[in-house]
PDB file of C-alpha atoms in Angstrom:
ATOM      1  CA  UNK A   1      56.505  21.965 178.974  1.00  0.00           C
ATOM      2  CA  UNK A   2      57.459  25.059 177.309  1.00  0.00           C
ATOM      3  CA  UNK A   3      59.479  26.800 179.720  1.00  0.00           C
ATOM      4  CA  UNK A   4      61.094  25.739 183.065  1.00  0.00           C
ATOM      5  CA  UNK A   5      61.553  27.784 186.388  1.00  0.00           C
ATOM      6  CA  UNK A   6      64.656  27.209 188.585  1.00  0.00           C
ATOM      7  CA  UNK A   7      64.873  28.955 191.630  1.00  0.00           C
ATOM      8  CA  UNK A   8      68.338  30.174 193.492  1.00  0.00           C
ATOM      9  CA  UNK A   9      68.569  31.418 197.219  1.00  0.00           C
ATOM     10  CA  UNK A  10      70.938  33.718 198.075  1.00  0.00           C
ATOM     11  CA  UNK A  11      73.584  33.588 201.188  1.00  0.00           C
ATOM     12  CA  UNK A  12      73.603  36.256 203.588  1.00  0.00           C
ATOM     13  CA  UNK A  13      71.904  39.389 204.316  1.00  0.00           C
ATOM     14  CA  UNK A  14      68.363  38.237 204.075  1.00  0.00           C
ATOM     15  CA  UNK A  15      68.320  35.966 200.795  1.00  0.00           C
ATOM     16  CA  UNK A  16      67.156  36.901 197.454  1.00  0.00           C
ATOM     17  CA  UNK A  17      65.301  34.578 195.331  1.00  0.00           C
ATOM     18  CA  UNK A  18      65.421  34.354 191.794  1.00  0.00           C
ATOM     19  CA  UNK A  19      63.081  32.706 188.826  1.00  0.00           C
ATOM     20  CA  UNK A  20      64.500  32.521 185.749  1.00  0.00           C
ATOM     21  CA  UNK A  21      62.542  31.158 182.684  1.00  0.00           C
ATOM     22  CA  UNK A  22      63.790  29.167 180.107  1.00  0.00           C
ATOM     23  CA  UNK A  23      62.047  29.139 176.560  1.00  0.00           C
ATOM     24  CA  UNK A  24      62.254  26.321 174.451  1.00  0.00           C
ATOM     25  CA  UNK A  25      62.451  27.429 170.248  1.00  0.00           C
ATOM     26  CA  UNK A  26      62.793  25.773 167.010  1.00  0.00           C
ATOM     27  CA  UNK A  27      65.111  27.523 164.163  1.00  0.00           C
ATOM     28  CA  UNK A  28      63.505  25.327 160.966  1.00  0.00           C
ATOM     29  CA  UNK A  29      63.653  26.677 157.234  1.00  0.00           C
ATOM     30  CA  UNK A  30      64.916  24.600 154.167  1.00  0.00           C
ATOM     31  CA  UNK A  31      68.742  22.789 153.173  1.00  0.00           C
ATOM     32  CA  UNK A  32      70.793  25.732 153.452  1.00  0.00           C
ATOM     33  CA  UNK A  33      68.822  28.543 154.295  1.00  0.00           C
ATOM     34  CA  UNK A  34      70.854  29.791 157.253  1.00  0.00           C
ATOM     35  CA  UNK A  35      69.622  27.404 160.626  1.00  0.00           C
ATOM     36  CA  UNK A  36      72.837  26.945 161.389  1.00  0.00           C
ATOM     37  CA  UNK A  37      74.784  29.818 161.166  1.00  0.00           C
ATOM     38  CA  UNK A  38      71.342  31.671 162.620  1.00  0.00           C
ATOM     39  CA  UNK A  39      72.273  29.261 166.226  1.00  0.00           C
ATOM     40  CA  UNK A  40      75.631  29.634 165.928  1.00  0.00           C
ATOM     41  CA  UNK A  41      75.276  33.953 165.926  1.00  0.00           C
ATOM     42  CA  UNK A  42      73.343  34.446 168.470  1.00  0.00           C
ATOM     43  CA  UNK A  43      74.179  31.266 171.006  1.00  0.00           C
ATOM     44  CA  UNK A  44      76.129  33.080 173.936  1.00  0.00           C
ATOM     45  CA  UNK A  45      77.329  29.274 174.836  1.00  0.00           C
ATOM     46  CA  UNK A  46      79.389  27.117 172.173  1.00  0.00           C
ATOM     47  CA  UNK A  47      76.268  25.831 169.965  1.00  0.00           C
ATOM     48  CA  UNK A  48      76.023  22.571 170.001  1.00  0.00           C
ATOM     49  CA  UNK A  49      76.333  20.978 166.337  1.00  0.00           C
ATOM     50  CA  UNK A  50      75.954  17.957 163.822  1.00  0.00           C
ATOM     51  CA  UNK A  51      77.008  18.872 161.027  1.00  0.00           C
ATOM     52  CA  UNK A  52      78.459  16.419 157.876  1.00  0.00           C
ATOM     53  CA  UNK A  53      80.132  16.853 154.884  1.00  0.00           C
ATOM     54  CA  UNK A  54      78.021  16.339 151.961  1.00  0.00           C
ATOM     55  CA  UNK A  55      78.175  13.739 149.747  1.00  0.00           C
ATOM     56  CA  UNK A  56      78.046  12.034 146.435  1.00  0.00           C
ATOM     57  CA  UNK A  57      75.568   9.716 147.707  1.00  0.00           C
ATOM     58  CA  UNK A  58      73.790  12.713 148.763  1.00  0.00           C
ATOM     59  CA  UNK A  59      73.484  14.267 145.322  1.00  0.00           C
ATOM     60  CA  UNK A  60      70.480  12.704 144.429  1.00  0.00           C
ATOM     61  CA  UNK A  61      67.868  13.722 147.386  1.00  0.00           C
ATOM     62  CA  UNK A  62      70.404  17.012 148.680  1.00  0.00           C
ATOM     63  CA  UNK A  63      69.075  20.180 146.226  1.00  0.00           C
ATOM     64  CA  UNK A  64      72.113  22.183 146.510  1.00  0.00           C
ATOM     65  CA  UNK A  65      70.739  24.860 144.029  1.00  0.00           C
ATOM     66  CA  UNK A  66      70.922  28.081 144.833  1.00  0.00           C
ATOM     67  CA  UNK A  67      73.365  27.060 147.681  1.00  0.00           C
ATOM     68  CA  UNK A  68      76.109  25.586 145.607  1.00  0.00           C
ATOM     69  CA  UNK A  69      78.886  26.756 148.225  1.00  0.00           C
ATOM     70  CA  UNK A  70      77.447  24.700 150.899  1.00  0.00           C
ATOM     71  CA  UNK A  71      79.516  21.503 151.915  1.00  0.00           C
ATOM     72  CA  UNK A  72      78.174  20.378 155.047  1.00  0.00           C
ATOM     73  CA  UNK A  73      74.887  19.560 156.296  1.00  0.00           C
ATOM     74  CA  UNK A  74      72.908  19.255 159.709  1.00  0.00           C
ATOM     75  CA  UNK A  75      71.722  15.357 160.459  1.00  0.00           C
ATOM     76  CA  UNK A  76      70.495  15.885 163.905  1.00  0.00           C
ATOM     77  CA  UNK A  77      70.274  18.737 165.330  1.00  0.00           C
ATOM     78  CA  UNK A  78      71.792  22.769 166.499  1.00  0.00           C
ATOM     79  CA  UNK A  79      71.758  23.513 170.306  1.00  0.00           C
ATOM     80  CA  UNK A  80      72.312  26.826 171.459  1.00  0.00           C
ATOM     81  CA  UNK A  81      71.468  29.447 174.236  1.00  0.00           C
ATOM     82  CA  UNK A  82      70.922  32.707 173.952  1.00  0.00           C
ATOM     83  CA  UNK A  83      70.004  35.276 177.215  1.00  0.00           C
ATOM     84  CA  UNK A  84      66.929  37.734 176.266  1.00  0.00           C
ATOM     85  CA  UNK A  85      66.844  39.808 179.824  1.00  0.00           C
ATOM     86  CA  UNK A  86      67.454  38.874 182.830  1.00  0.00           C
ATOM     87  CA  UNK A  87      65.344  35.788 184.333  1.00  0.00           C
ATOM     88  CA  UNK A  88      64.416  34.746 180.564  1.00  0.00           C
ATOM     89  CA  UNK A  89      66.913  32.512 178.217  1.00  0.00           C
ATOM     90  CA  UNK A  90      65.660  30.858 174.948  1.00  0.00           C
ATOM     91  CA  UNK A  91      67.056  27.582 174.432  1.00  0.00           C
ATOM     92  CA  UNK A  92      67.528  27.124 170.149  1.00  0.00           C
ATOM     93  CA  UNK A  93      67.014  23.606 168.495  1.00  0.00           C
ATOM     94  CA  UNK A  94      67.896  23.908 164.886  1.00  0.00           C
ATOM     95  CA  UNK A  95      66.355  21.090 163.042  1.00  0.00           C
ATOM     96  CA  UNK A  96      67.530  19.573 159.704  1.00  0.00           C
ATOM     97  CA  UNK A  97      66.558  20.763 156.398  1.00  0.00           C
ATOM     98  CA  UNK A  98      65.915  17.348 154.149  1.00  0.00           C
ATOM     99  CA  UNK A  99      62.984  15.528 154.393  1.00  0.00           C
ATOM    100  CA  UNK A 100      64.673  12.371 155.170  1.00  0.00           C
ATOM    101  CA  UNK A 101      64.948  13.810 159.021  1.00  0.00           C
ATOM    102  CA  UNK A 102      61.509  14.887 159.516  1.00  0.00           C
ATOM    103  CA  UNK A 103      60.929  12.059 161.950  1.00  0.00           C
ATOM    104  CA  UNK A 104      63.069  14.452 164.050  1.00  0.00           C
ATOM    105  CA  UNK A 105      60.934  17.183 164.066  1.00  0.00           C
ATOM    106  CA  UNK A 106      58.249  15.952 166.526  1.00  0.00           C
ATOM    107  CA  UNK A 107      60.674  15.004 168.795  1.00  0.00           C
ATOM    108  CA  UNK A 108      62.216  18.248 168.701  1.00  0.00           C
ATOM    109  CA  UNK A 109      58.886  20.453 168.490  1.00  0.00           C
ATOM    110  CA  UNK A 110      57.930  18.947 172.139  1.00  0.00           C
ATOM    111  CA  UNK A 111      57.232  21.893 174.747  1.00  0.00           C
ATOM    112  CA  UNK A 112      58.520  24.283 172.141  1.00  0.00           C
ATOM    113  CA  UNK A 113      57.187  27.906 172.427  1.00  0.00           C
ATOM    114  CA  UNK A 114      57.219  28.948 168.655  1.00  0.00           C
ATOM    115  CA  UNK A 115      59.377  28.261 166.061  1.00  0.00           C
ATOM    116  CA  UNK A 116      61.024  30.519 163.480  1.00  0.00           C
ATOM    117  CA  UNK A 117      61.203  29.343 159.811  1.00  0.00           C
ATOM    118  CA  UNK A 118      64.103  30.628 157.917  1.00  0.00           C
ATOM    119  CA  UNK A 119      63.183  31.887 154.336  1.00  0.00           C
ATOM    120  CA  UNK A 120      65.530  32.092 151.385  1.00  0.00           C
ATOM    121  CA  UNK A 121      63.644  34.360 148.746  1.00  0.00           C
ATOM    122  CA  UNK A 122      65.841  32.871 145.933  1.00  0.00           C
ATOM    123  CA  UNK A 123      64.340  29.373 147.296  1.00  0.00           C
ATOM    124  CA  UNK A 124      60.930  30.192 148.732  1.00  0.00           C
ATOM    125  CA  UNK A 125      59.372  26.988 148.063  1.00  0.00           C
ATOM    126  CA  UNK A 126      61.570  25.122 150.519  1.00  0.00           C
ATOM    127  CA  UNK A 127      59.931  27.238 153.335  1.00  0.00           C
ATOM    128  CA  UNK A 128      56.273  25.656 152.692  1.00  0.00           C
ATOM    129  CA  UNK A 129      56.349  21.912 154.525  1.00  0.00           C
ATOM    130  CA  UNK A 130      57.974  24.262 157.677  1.00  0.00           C
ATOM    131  CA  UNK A 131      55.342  26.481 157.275  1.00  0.00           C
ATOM    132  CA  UNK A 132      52.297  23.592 156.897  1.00  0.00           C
ATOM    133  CA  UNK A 133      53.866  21.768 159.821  1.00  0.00           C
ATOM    134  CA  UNK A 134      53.941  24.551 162.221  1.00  0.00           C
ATOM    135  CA  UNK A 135      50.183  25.983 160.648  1.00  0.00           C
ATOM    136  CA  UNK A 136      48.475  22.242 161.170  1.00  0.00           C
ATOM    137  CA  UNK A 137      50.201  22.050 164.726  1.00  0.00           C
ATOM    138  CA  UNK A 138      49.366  25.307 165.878  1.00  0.00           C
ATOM    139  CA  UNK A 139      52.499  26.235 166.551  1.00  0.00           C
ATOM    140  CA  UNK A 140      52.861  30.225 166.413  1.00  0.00           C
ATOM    141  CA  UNK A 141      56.031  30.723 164.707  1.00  0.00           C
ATOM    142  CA  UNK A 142      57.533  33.492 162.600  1.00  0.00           C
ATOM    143  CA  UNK A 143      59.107  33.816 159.089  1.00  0.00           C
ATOM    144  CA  UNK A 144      62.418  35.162 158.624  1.00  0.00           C
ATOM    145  CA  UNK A 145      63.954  35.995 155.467  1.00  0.00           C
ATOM    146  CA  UNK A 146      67.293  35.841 155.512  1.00  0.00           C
ATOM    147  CA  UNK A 147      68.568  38.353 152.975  1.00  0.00           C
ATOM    148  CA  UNK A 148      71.245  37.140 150.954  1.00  0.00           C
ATOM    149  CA  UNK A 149      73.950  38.788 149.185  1.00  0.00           C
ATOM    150  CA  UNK A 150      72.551  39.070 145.156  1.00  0.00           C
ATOM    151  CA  UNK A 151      69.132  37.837 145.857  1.00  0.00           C
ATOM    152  CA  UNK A 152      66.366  39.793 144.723  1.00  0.00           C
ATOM    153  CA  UNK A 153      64.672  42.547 147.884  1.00  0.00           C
ATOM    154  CA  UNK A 154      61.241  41.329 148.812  1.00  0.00           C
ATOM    155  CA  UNK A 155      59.273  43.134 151.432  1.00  0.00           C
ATOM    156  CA  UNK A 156      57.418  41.141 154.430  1.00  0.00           C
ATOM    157  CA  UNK A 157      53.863  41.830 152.712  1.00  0.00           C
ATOM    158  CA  UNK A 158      54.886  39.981 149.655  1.00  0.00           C
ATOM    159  CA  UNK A 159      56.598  37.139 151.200  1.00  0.00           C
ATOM    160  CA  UNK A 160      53.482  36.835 153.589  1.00  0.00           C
ATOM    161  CA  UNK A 161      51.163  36.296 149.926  1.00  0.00           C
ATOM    162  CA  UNK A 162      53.641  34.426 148.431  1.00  0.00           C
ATOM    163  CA  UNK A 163      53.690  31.557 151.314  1.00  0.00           C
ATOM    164  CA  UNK A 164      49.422  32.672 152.005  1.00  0.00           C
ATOM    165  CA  UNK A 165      50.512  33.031 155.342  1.00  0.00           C
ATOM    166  CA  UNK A 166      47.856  33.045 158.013  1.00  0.00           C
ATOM    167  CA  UNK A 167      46.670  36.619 158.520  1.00  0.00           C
ATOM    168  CA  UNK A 168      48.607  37.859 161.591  1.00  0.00           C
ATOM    169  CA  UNK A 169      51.842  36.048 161.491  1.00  0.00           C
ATOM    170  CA  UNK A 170      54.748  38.142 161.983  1.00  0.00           C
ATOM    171  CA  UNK A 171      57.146  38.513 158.573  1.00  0.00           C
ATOM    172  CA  UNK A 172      60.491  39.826 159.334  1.00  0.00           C
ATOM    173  CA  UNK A 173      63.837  40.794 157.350  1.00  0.00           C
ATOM    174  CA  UNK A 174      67.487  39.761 158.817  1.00  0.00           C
ATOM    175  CA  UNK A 175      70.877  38.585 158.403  1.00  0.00           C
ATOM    176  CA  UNK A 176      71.196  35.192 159.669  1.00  0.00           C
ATOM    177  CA  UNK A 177      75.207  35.830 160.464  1.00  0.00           C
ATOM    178  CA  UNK A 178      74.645  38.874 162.883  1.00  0.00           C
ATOM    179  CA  UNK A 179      73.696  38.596 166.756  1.00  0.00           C
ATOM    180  CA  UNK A 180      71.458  41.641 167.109  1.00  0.00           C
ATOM    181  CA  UNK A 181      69.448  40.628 163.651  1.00  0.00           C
ATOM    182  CA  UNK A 182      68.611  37.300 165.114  1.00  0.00           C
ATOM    183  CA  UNK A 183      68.147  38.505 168.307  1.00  0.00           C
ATOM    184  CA  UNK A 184      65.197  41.200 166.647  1.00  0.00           C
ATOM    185  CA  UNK A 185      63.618  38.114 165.445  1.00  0.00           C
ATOM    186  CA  UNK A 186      63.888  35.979 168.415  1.00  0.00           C
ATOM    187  CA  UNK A 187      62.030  39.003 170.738  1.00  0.00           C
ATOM    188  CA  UNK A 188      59.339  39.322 167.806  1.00  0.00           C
ATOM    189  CA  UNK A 189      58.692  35.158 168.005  1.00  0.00           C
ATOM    190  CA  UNK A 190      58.660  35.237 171.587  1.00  0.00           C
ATOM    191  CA  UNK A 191      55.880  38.168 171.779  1.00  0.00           C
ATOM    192  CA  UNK A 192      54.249  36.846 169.403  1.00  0.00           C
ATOM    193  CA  UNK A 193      53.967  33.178 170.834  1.00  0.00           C
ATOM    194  CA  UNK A 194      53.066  35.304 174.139  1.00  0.00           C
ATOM    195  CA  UNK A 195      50.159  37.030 172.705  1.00  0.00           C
ATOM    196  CA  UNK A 196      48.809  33.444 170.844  1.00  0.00           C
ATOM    197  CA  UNK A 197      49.295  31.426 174.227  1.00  0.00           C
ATOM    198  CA  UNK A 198      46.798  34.115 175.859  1.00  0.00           C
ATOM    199  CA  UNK A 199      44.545  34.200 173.409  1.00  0.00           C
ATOM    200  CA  UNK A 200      44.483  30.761 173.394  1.00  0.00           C
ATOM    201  CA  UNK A 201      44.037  30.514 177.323  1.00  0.00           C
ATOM    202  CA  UNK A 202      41.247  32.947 177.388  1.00  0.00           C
ATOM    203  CA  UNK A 203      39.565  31.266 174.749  1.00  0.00           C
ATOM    204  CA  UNK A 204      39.706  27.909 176.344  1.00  0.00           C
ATOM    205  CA  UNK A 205      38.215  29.452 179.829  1.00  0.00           C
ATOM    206  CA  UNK A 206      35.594  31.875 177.909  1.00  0.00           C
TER     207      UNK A 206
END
């Protein structure tokens, strides 16, 4: 399922009932594009994480170019929780860069809602197998591109031609490390799943 409903009954003075929807979302993107640090931002719980220190025996399948500061690595997964509004929480699975833990990623993209896929312009070619899995699932996700200190300004038109992007899906810009940037991106994903799931619906019922 995508989302859950729990209902609470309040004591006293007639009872009020409440529905609160949770939202399940995948945060997926190349090795070292920002997943982690995106989860970690704008979690309002302690995100959950498995992270490892790289390794020699790492070297030869972990591209650390372009990322040479980066000394740990995800081999599971990111957890974290983050409350839009009231009634509606996302719940954030990072998944792992590599290609070695792809077998992961069906697991993980279960009863997800949409997905964002982290971009690093300086890396842009790591963002295509995220992008092809979500396209050839029908997943709706957005792109993010994380802009990073020194790398070169892009606008969301030519990042959308330079990954051929299906016409429609959403290109924004943000900052990985601060809470209301990935919250902006997390609200765009989440209307824009919302508007594909109707579509969808109607479409199946037309």
């Amino acid at each position: 399922m995508a989302y859950e409903r729990s209902e609470s009954t309040g004591t006293g003075g007639g009872g009020v009932d409440a529905t609160a929807l949770a939202l399940k979302i995948l945060v997926a993107g190349g090795f070292g594009v920002g997943k982690t640090t995106l989860v970690g931002a704008v979690s309002e719980i302690r995100p959950l994480r498995t992270e490892e220190r790289l390794s020699r025996a790492g070297e030869a399948v972990d591209d650390t170019g372009g990322v040479a500061q980066k000394t740990t690595t995800t081999v599971a997964m990111d957890f974290g929780r983050i409350t839009i509004r009231s009634g509606l929480s996302l719940y954030l699975f990072g998944t792992p860069g590599q290609d070695r833990f792809w077998f992961l990623w069906d697991e993980l993209s279960q009863g997800a809602l949409g997905a964002v896929v982290l971009a690093d312009t300086r890396r842009l070619e790591d963002s295509f197998p995220a992008v092809d899995y979500f396209e050839h699932r029908k997943i709706p996700f957005v792109v993010a591109v994380n802009c990073f200190a020194g790398a070169r300004n892009h606008s969301a038109h030519e990042v959308s031609r330079a990954l051929d992007l299906d016409r429609g899906t959403p290109v924004v810009l943000c900052d990985a490390r601060d809470r209301d940037s990935g919250k902006e991106v997390l609200i765009r994903l989440v209307e824009y799943a919302g508007r594909m799931h109707t579509a969808r619906l109607l479409d199946s019922v037309g």
